[in-house]
mmCIF file of C-alpha atoms in Angstrom:
data_model
loop_
_atom_site.group_PDB
_atom_site.id
_atom_site.type_symbol
_atom_site.label_atom_id
_atom_site.label_comp_id
_atom_site.label_asym_id
_atom_site.label_seq_id
_atom_site.Cartn_x
_atom_site.Cartn_y
_atom_site.Cartn_z
ATOM 1 C CA MET A 1 1.863 -16.133 11.771
ATOM 2 C CA LYS A 2 0.951 -19.654 10.601
ATOM 3 C CA THR A 3 3.933 -20.396 8.367
ATOM 4 C CA ARG A 4 3.722 -23.592 6.336
ATOM 5 C CA TYR A 5 6.642 -25.169 4.469
ATOM 6 C CA THR A 6 6.178 -27.634 1.630
ATOM 7 C CA PHE A 7 8.331 -29.104 -1.121
ATOM 8 C CA GLY A 8 7.584 -28.609 -4.808
ATOM 9 C CA GLY A 9 9.140 -31.720 -6.261
ATOM 10 C CA ASP A 10 12.825 -32.136 -5.423
ATOM 11 C CA GLU A 11 14.002 -28.654 -6.382
ATOM 12 C CA GLN A 12 11.580 -26.134 -4.842
ATOM 13 C CA VAL A 13 10.520 -25.058 -1.357
ATOM 14 C CA TYR A 14 7.223 -23.218 -0.977
ATOM 15 C CA VAL A 15 6.791 -20.998 2.102
ATOM 16 C CA GLU A 16 3.269 -19.814 2.942
ATOM 17 C CA ILE A 17 3.350 -17.191 5.706
ATOM 18 C CA ASP A 18 -0.401 -17.183 6.244
ATOM 19 C CA GLU A 19 -3.508 -18.475 4.468
ATOM 20 C CA GLU A 20 -4.999 -14.972 4.695
ATOM 21 C CA MET A 21 -3.546 -12.087 2.741
ATOM 22 C CA SER A 22 -2.547 -9.231 5.048
ATOM 23 C CA LEU A 23 0.099 -6.545 4.983
ATOM 24 C CA ASP A 24 1.741 -8.151 8.030
ATOM 25 C CA ALA A 25 2.046 -11.449 6.153
ATOM 26 C CA PHE A 26 3.332 -9.633 3.072
ATOM 27 C CA PHE A 27 6.079 -7.881 5.032
ATOM 28 C CA VAL A 28 7.220 -11.127 6.695
ATOM 29 C CA SER A 29 7.243 -12.839 3.279
ATOM 30 C CA LEU A 30 9.218 -9.955 1.791
ATOM 31 C CA SER A 31 11.695 -9.973 4.693
ATOM 32 C CA MET A 32 12.199 -13.747 4.473
ATOM 33 C CA SER A 33 12.660 -13.783 0.703
ATOM 34 C CA ASN A 34 15.132 -10.885 0.999
ATOM 35 C CA ALA A 35 16.953 -12.767 3.769
ATOM 36 C CA VAL A 36 17.240 -15.876 1.579
ATOM 37 C CA ARG A 37 18.657 -13.701 -1.191
ATOM 38 C CA ALA A 38 21.098 -12.006 1.178
ATOM 39 C CA ALA A 39 22.247 -15.348 2.623
ATOM 40 C CA LYS A 40 23.546 -16.372 -0.815
ATOM 41 C CA ILE A 41 22.869 -20.038 -0.105
ATOM 42 C CA ASP A 42 24.794 -22.257 -2.507
ATOM 43 C CA GLY A 43 22.418 -23.926 -4.947
ATOM 44 C CA VAL A 44 19.625 -21.320 -4.914
ATOM 45 C CA THR A 45 18.705 -20.502 -8.513
ATOM 46 C CA GLU A 46 15.522 -18.432 -8.161
ATOM 47 C CA ILE A 47 13.391 -16.707 -5.509
ATOM 48 C CA CYS A 48 9.796 -15.891 -6.437
ATOM 49 C CA PRO A 49 7.813 -13.668 -3.989
ATOM 50 C CA ALA A 50 4.005 -13.682 -3.922
ATOM 51 C CA ASN A 51 1.195 -12.050 -1.904
ATOM 52 C CA ALA A 52 1.825 -13.728 1.456
ATOM 53 C CA SER A 53 4.239 -16.442 0.394
ATOM 54 C CA PHE A 54 7.327 -17.120 -1.667
ATOM 55 C CA GLN A 55 9.014 -19.997 -3.453
ATOM 56 C CA VAL A 56 12.698 -20.878 -3.623
ATOM 57 C CA ARG A 57 14.087 -22.949 -6.473
ATOM 58 C CA PHE A 58 17.391 -24.711 -5.935
ATOM 59 C CA ASP A 59 19.721 -27.284 -7.455
ATOM 60 C CA PRO A 60 19.420 -30.548 -5.427
ATOM 61 C CA ASP A 61 22.825 -31.616 -6.737
ATOM 62 C CA VAL A 62 24.334 -28.673 -4.840
ATOM 63 C CA ILE A 63 22.194 -28.685 -1.683
ATOM 64 C CA ALA A 64 19.894 -31.420 -0.381
ATOM 65 C CA PRO A 65 16.185 -30.527 -0.078
ATOM 66 C CA ASP A 66 16.108 -31.082 3.707
ATOM 67 C CA GLU A 67 19.158 -28.839 4.146
ATOM 68 C CA MET A 68 17.550 -26.152 1.982
ATOM 69 C CA LEU A 69 14.384 -26.314 4.050
ATOM 70 C CA SER A 70 16.372 -26.063 7.288
ATOM 71 C CA ARG A 71 18.313 -23.017 6.051
ATOM 72 C CA ILE A 72 15.097 -21.194 5.115
ATOM 73 C CA LYS A 73 13.332 -22.049 8.399
ATOM 74 C CA ALA A 74 16.262 -20.576 10.337
ATOM 75 C CA LEU A 75 15.470 -17.161 8.830
ATOM 76 C CA GLU A 76 11.817 -17.024 9.950
ATOM 77 C CA ALA A 77 12.220 -15.631 13.483
ATOM 78 C CA GLU A 78 14.517 -12.852 12.254
ATOM 79 C CA ALA A 79 12.080 -11.935 9.474
ATOM 80 C CA GLU A 80 9.119 -11.680 11.868
ATOM 81 C CA GLN A 81 11.073 -9.160 13.958
ATOM 82 C CA ALA A 82 12.296 -7.147 10.949
ATOM 83 C CA GLU A 83 11.254 -3.517 10.638
ATOM 84 C CA LYS A 84 8.025 -3.266 8.667
ATOM 85 C CA ARG A 85 9.062 -0.187 6.775
ATOM 86 C CA LEU A 86 10.161 0.398 3.209
ATOM 87 C CA THR A 87 11.141 3.192 0.859
ATOM 88 C CA THR A 88 8.942 2.866 -2.196
ATOM 89 C CA ARG A 89 7.033 4.935 -4.729
ATOM 90 C CA ILE A 90 3.437 6.006 -5.192
ATOM 91 C CA ILE A 91 2.256 6.074 -8.793
ATOM 92 C CA GLU A 92 -0.786 7.750 -10.291
ATOM 93 C CA ILE A 93 -2.523 5.386 -12.721
ATOM 94 C CA PRO A 94 -5.181 6.947 -14.987
ATOM 95 C CA VAL A 95 -8.347 4.856 -15.353
ATOM 96 C CA TYR A 96 -11.174 5.314 -17.802
ATOM 97 C CA TYR A 97 -13.983 3.688 -15.806
ATOM 98 C CA GLN A 98 -17.012 2.328 -17.690
ATOM 99 C CA ASP A 99 -15.116 2.385 -20.978
ATOM 100 C CA PRO A 100 -16.674 0.956 -24.169
ATOM 101 C CA TRP A 101 -14.056 -1.797 -24.723
ATOM 102 C CA THR A 102 -14.413 -3.688 -21.455
ATOM 103 C CA HIS A 103 -18.177 -3.090 -21.594
ATOM 104 C CA GLU A 104 -18.385 -4.747 -25.020
ATOM 105 C CA THR A 105 -16.324 -7.670 -23.721
ATOM 106 C CA LEU A 106 -18.280 -8.192 -20.497
ATOM 107 C CA MET A 107 -21.563 -8.171 -22.416
ATOM 108 C CA ARG A 108 -20.153 -10.829 -24.783
ATOM 109 C CA PHE A 109 -19.483 -13.129 -21.828
ATOM 110 C CA ARG A 110 -22.570 -12.341 -19.749
ATOM 111 C CA GLU A 111 -23.695 -15.985 -19.537
ATOM 112 C CA ARG A 112 -20.536 -16.729 -17.511
ATOM 113 C CA HIS A 113 -21.343 -14.084 -14.906
ATOM 114 C CA GLN A 114 -23.193 -14.246 -11.579
ATOM 115 C CA ASP A 115 -25.595 -11.529 -12.777
ATOM 116 C CA PRO A 116 -26.238 -11.632 -16.544
ATOM 117 C CA SER A 117 -28.678 -8.700 -16.324
ATOM 118 C CA GLY A 118 -26.224 -5.890 -15.585
ATOM 119 C CA SER A 119 -22.595 -4.873 -15.874
ATOM 120 C CA ASP A 120 -19.640 -5.932 -13.726
ATOM 121 C CA LEU A 121 -19.679 -2.541 -11.978
ATOM 122 C CA ASP A 122 -23.420 -2.759 -11.293
ATOM 123 C CA TYR A 123 -22.889 -6.166 -9.690
ATOM 124 C CA ALA A 124 -19.844 -5.038 -7.701
ATOM 125 C CA ALA A 125 -21.692 -1.980 -6.415
ATOM 126 C CA ARG A 126 -24.704 -3.988 -5.280
ATOM 127 C CA ILE A 127 -22.856 -6.710 -3.380
ATOM 128 C CA ASN A 128 -20.626 -4.126 -1.668
ATOM 129 C CA GLY A 129 -23.594 -2.076 -0.474
ATOM 130 C CA TYR A 130 -23.415 0.898 -2.862
ATOM 131 C CA ASP A 131 -26.477 2.452 -4.462
ATOM 132 C CA ASP A 132 -24.923 2.579 -7.917
ATOM 133 C CA ALA A 133 -21.750 2.127 -9.930
ATOM 134 C CA ALA A 134 -20.709 5.729 -9.312
ATOM 135 C CA GLY A 135 -20.552 5.114 -5.555
ATOM 136 C CA PHE A 136 -18.464 1.993 -6.051
ATOM 137 C CA ILE A 137 -16.091 3.806 -8.427
ATOM 138 C CA ALA A 138 -15.614 6.586 -5.856
ATOM 139 C CA ALA A 139 -14.671 3.996 -3.206
ATOM 140 C CA HIS A 140 -12.346 2.267 -5.672
ATOM 141 C CA HIS A 141 -10.175 5.344 -6.272
ATOM 142 C CA ALA A 142 -10.576 7.052 -2.867
ATOM 143 C CA ALA A 143 -7.795 5.064 -1.174
ATOM 144 C CA PRO A 144 -4.361 3.919 -2.384
ATOM 145 C CA TRP A 145 -3.556 0.315 -3.288
ATOM 146 C CA PHE A 146 -0.446 -1.706 -2.428
ATOM 147 C CA VAL A 147 1.270 -3.907 -5.049
ATOM 148 C CA SER A 148 1.787 -7.180 -3.205
ATOM 149 C CA MET A 149 2.867 -9.338 -6.154
ATOM 150 C CA VAL A 150 3.753 -9.129 -9.844
ATOM 151 C CA GLY A 151 3.219 -12.151 -12.034
ATOM 152 C CA PHE A 152 0.768 -14.806 -13.205
ATOM 153 C CA VAL A 153 1.293 -13.283 -16.637
ATOM 154 C CA SER A 154 4.258 -11.020 -17.350
ATOM 155 C CA GLY A 155 3.978 -7.634 -15.661
ATOM 156 C CA LEU A 156 0.527 -8.114 -14.114
ATOM 157 C CA PRO A 157 0.303 -6.504 -10.641
ATOM 158 C CA PHE A 158 -1.894 -7.738 -7.787
ATOM 159 C CA LEU A 159 -3.065 -4.774 -5.709
ATOM 160 C CA TYR A 160 -4.350 -4.814 -2.141
ATOM 161 C CA GLN A 161 -6.511 -1.892 -1.003
ATOM 162 C CA LEU A 162 -5.044 0.155 1.864
ATOM 163 C CA VAL A 163 -8.170 0.407 4.005
ATOM 164 C CA GLU A 164 -9.512 -1.320 7.097
ATOM 165 C CA ARG A 165 -10.320 -4.957 6.345
ATOM 166 C CA GLU A 166 -14.056 -4.408 6.842
ATOM 167 C CA LYS A 167 -14.008 -1.624 4.227
ATOM 168 C CA GLN A 168 -12.188 -3.578 1.532
ATOM 169 C CA LEU A 169 -13.981 -3.989 -1.762
ATOM 170 C CA GLU A 170 -14.520 -7.673 -2.501
ATOM 171 C CA VAL A 171 -15.982 -9.174 -5.652
ATOM 172 C CA PRO A 172 -15.852 -12.816 -6.769
ATOM 173 C CA LYS A 173 -14.390 -13.841 -10.099
ATOM 174 C CA TYR A 174 -16.653 -14.843 -12.987
ATOM 175 C CA LEU A 175 -18.380 -18.207 -12.629
ATOM 176 C CA ARG A 176 -16.436 -19.349 -15.717
ATOM 177 C CA PRO A 177 -13.405 -17.496 -17.098
ATOM 178 C CA ARG A 178 -13.659 -15.408 -20.245
ATOM 179 C CA THR A 179 -11.573 -16.303 -23.281
ATOM 180 C CA ASP A 180 -10.910 -12.604 -23.907
ATOM 181 C CA THR A 181 -9.970 -9.555 -21.811
ATOM 182 C CA PRO A 182 -8.788 -6.254 -23.322
ATOM 183 C CA LYS A 183 -5.176 -5.267 -22.697
ATOM 184 C CA LEU A 184 -4.790 -2.864 -19.726
ATOM 185 C CA THR A 185 -8.160 -3.750 -18.206
ATOM 186 C CA VAL A 186 -8.488 -2.785 -14.543
ATOM 187 C CA GLY A 187 -9.970 -5.894 -12.967
ATOM 188 C CA HIS A 188 -10.943 -7.217 -9.551
ATOM 189 C CA GLY A 189 -11.194 -10.691 -8.038
ATOM 190 C CA GLY A 190 -11.647 -11.460 -4.333
ATOM 191 C CA CYS A 191 -9.882 -8.649 -2.447
ATOM 192 C CA PHE A 192 -7.362 -7.992 -5.235
ATOM 193 C CA ALA A 193 -7.353 -5.473 -8.044
ATOM 194 C CA CYS A 194 -5.147 -6.036 -11.071
ATOM 195 C CA ILE A 195 -4.202 -4.562 -14.424
ATOM 196 C CA TYR A 196 -4.177 -7.028 -17.303
ATOM 197 C CA SER A 197 -0.785 -6.391 -18.892
ATOM 198 C CA VAL A 198 -1.701 -8.205 -22.127
ATOM 199 C CA ARG A 199 -4.876 -9.211 -23.914
ATOM 200 C CA GLY A 200 -6.035 -12.716 -23.047
ATOM 201 C CA ALA A 201 -8.255 -14.966 -20.974
ATOM 202 C CA GLY A 202 -9.373 -13.881 -17.520
ATOM 203 C CA GLY A 203 -11.991 -14.191 -14.820
ATOM 204 C CA TYR A 204 -11.735 -10.936 -12.861
ATOM 205 C CA GLN A 205 -14.576 -8.410 -12.927
ATOM 206 C CA MET A 206 -13.826 -5.572 -15.377
ATOM 207 C CA PHE A 207 -14.224 -1.972 -14.186
ATOM 208 C CA GLY A 208 -12.305 0.122 -16.715
ATOM 209 C CA ILE A 209 -9.113 0.494 -18.698
ATOM 210 C CA THR A 210 -5.892 2.461 -18.408
ATOM 211 C CA PRO A 211 -4.105 3.980 -21.417
ATOM 212 C CA MET A 212 -0.768 3.527 -19.598
ATOM 213 C CA PRO A 213 1.220 0.429 -20.717
ATOM 214 C CA ILE A 214 2.757 -1.557 -17.848
ATOM 215 C CA TYR A 215 4.626 -4.208 -19.858
ATOM 216 C CA ASP A 216 6.684 -3.711 -22.993
ATOM 217 C CA PRO A 217 8.979 -6.585 -24.048
ATOM 218 C CA GLU A 218 10.345 -4.419 -26.885
ATOM 219 C CA GLN A 219 11.072 -1.568 -24.427
ATOM 220 C CA LYS A 220 9.912 1.156 -26.809
ATOM 221 C CA VAL A 221 7.685 2.932 -24.254
ATOM 222 C CA GLY A 222 9.610 5.873 -22.781
ATOM 223 C CA TYR A 223 9.297 4.928 -19.116
ATOM 224 C CA LEU A 224 9.907 1.206 -19.797
ATOM 225 C CA LYS A 225 13.247 1.534 -21.617
ATOM 226 C CA ASP A 226 15.213 0.463 -18.527
ATOM 227 C CA PHE A 227 13.038 -2.557 -17.739
ATOM 228 C CA MET A 228 10.120 -4.128 -19.597
ATOM 229 C CA VAL A 229 7.974 -4.595 -16.450
ATOM 230 C CA PHE A 230 6.725 -1.430 -14.755
ATOM 231 C CA PHE A 231 5.542 -2.620 -11.328
ATOM 232 C CA LYS A 232 7.422 -4.236 -8.471
ATOM 233 C CA PRO A 233 6.176 -5.490 -5.061
ATOM 234 C CA GLY A 234 5.861 -2.630 -2.578
ATOM 235 C CA ASP A 235 4.719 -0.043 -5.123
ATOM 236 C CA ILE A 236 1.658 1.989 -4.137
ATOM 237 C CA VAL A 237 -1.000 2.988 -6.670
ATOM 238 C CA LYS A 238 -3.402 5.907 -6.708
ATOM 239 C CA TRP A 239 -6.127 5.481 -9.332
ATOM 240 C CA LYS A 240 -7.102 8.677 -11.189
ATOM 241 C CA PRO A 241 -10.482 8.676 -12.993
ATOM 242 C CA ILE A 242 -10.208 10.089 -16.522
ATOM 243 C CA SER A 243 -12.564 10.820 -19.427
ATOM 244 C CA ARG A 244 -12.499 9.377 -22.955
ATOM 245 C CA GLU A 245 -10.765 12.556 -24.144
ATOM 246 C CA GLU A 246 -8.044 12.196 -21.485
ATOM 247 C CA HIS A 247 -7.669 8.510 -22.329
ATOM 248 C CA ASP A 248 -7.107 9.279 -26.004
ATOM 249 C CA ARG A 249 -4.676 12.117 -25.206
ATOM 250 C CA ILE A 250 -2.547 9.891 -22.962
ATOM 251 C CA GLU A 251 -2.633 7.076 -25.518
ATOM 252 C CA ALA A 252 -1.319 9.512 -28.153
ATOM 253 C CA GLU A 253 1.413 10.732 -25.780
ATOM 254 C CA VAL A 254 2.477 7.134 -25.096
ATOM 255 C CA ALA A 255 2.745 6.524 -28.849
ATOM 256 C CA ALA A 256 4.808 9.710 -29.244
ATOM 257 C CA GLY A 257 7.104 8.752 -26.366
ATOM 258 C CA THR A 258 6.225 11.858 -24.345
ATOM 259 C CA TYR A 259 4.068 10.335 -21.599
ATOM 260 C CA PHE A 260 5.548 9.649 -18.177
ATOM 261 C CA PRO A 261 3.420 8.684 -15.147
ATOM 262 C CA ARG A 262 3.367 10.833 -12.031
ATOM 263 C CA ILE A 263 5.558 9.179 -9.404
ATOM 264 C CA ALA A 264 6.744 10.237 -5.940
ATOM 265 C CA GLU A 265 9.116 8.503 -3.545
ATOM 266 C CA VAL A 266 7.507 7.760 -0.178
ATOM 267 C CA GLU A 267 8.195 5.925 3.069
ATOM 268 C CA PHE A 268 5.642 3.276 4.035
ATOM 269 C CA ASP A 269 5.646 2.299 7.694
ATOM 270 C CA LEU A 270 3.193 -0.494 8.498
ATOM 271 C CA ASP A 271 2.962 0.361 12.205
ATOM 272 C CA ALA A 272 2.249 4.019 11.409
ATOM 273 C CA TRP A 273 -0.345 2.980 8.851
ATOM 274 C CA ASN A 274 -2.102 0.660 11.315
ATOM 275 C CA ALA A 275 -2.150 3.479 13.894
ATOM 276 C CA ASP A 276 -3.690 6.045 11.506
ATOM 277 C CA ILE A 277 -4.920 4.573 8.252
ATOM 278 C CA ALA A 278 -6.768 7.630 6.935
ATOM 279 C CA GLY A 279 -3.987 10.035 7.877
ATOM 280 C CA THR A 280 -1.238 7.861 6.400
ATOM 281 C CA ASN A 281 -3.203 7.364 3.169
ATOM 282 C CA ALA A 282 -3.761 11.108 2.843
ATOM 283 C CA LYS A 283 -0.025 11.786 3.220
ATOM 284 C CA LEU A 284 0.815 9.120 0.652
ATOM 285 C CA MET A 285 -1.530 10.571 -1.941
ATOM 286 C CA GLU A 286 -0.517 14.165 -1.181
ATOM 287 C CA ALA A 287 3.075 13.230 -2.076
ATOM 288 C CA LEU A 288 2.005 13.139 -5.719
ATOM 289 C CA ASP A 289 1.011 16.826 -5.589
ATOM 290 C CA ASP A 290 4.679 17.723 -5.219
ATOM 291 C CA ALA A 291 5.906 15.278 -7.858
#
């Protein structure tokens, strides 16, 4: 790893495990941030994990910045040797690809896009070597995705595709951000997918929409009554293509409080995944059949 430590003013330490996002870097970042939490260092007020990095906020009146930095650095070697295995959950997320709402929005902001002549899916398919949008959509939901970070706006997950690096779908963000993105849009920027938890500005390509809320500050949604944010780092997502009729049915069930996503508990072992990516992915997705 190429770990880099920097200060954020006089009350934050930023730890970047690697400039490149990888599952190895994610696991080291997760292990280190967990180790900082477990160490219960006096003065630490907040630990914020990200894709391949994390940030620690502390009170400089309790612990000096240099001492804080030294305490964090001491945990790096142990974190790199930590077992890259976690008990997590795989979640089926319904997606209405090529929906009318994101299509209307992307056409409104076409002048900000690399290819004003087509849709976001047409563009994504072409630059990833697919004959049409249908081929790209099939690749998008064929493999599971790993939630590496939650944030930027409340509840928004960043998802990293669990395939060989050379097979990852990659699409640049818009040339200039939009001032509008429908709530629950399934987007993509660089190597990351996301779900827009709220309506607002955004620059990711728009592929579809899910009827399943992932953020509810009022905690009225049945499966969000315990916590307003649905995702957490380490979750695994399986996209499920749905029709307009299925979208509307799920939306009605959410409103009635009767919808609950399909979830299964799984073990994710990074070494096992690296040794047999296709086989491990198949087992992960099969776990939902028994849920």
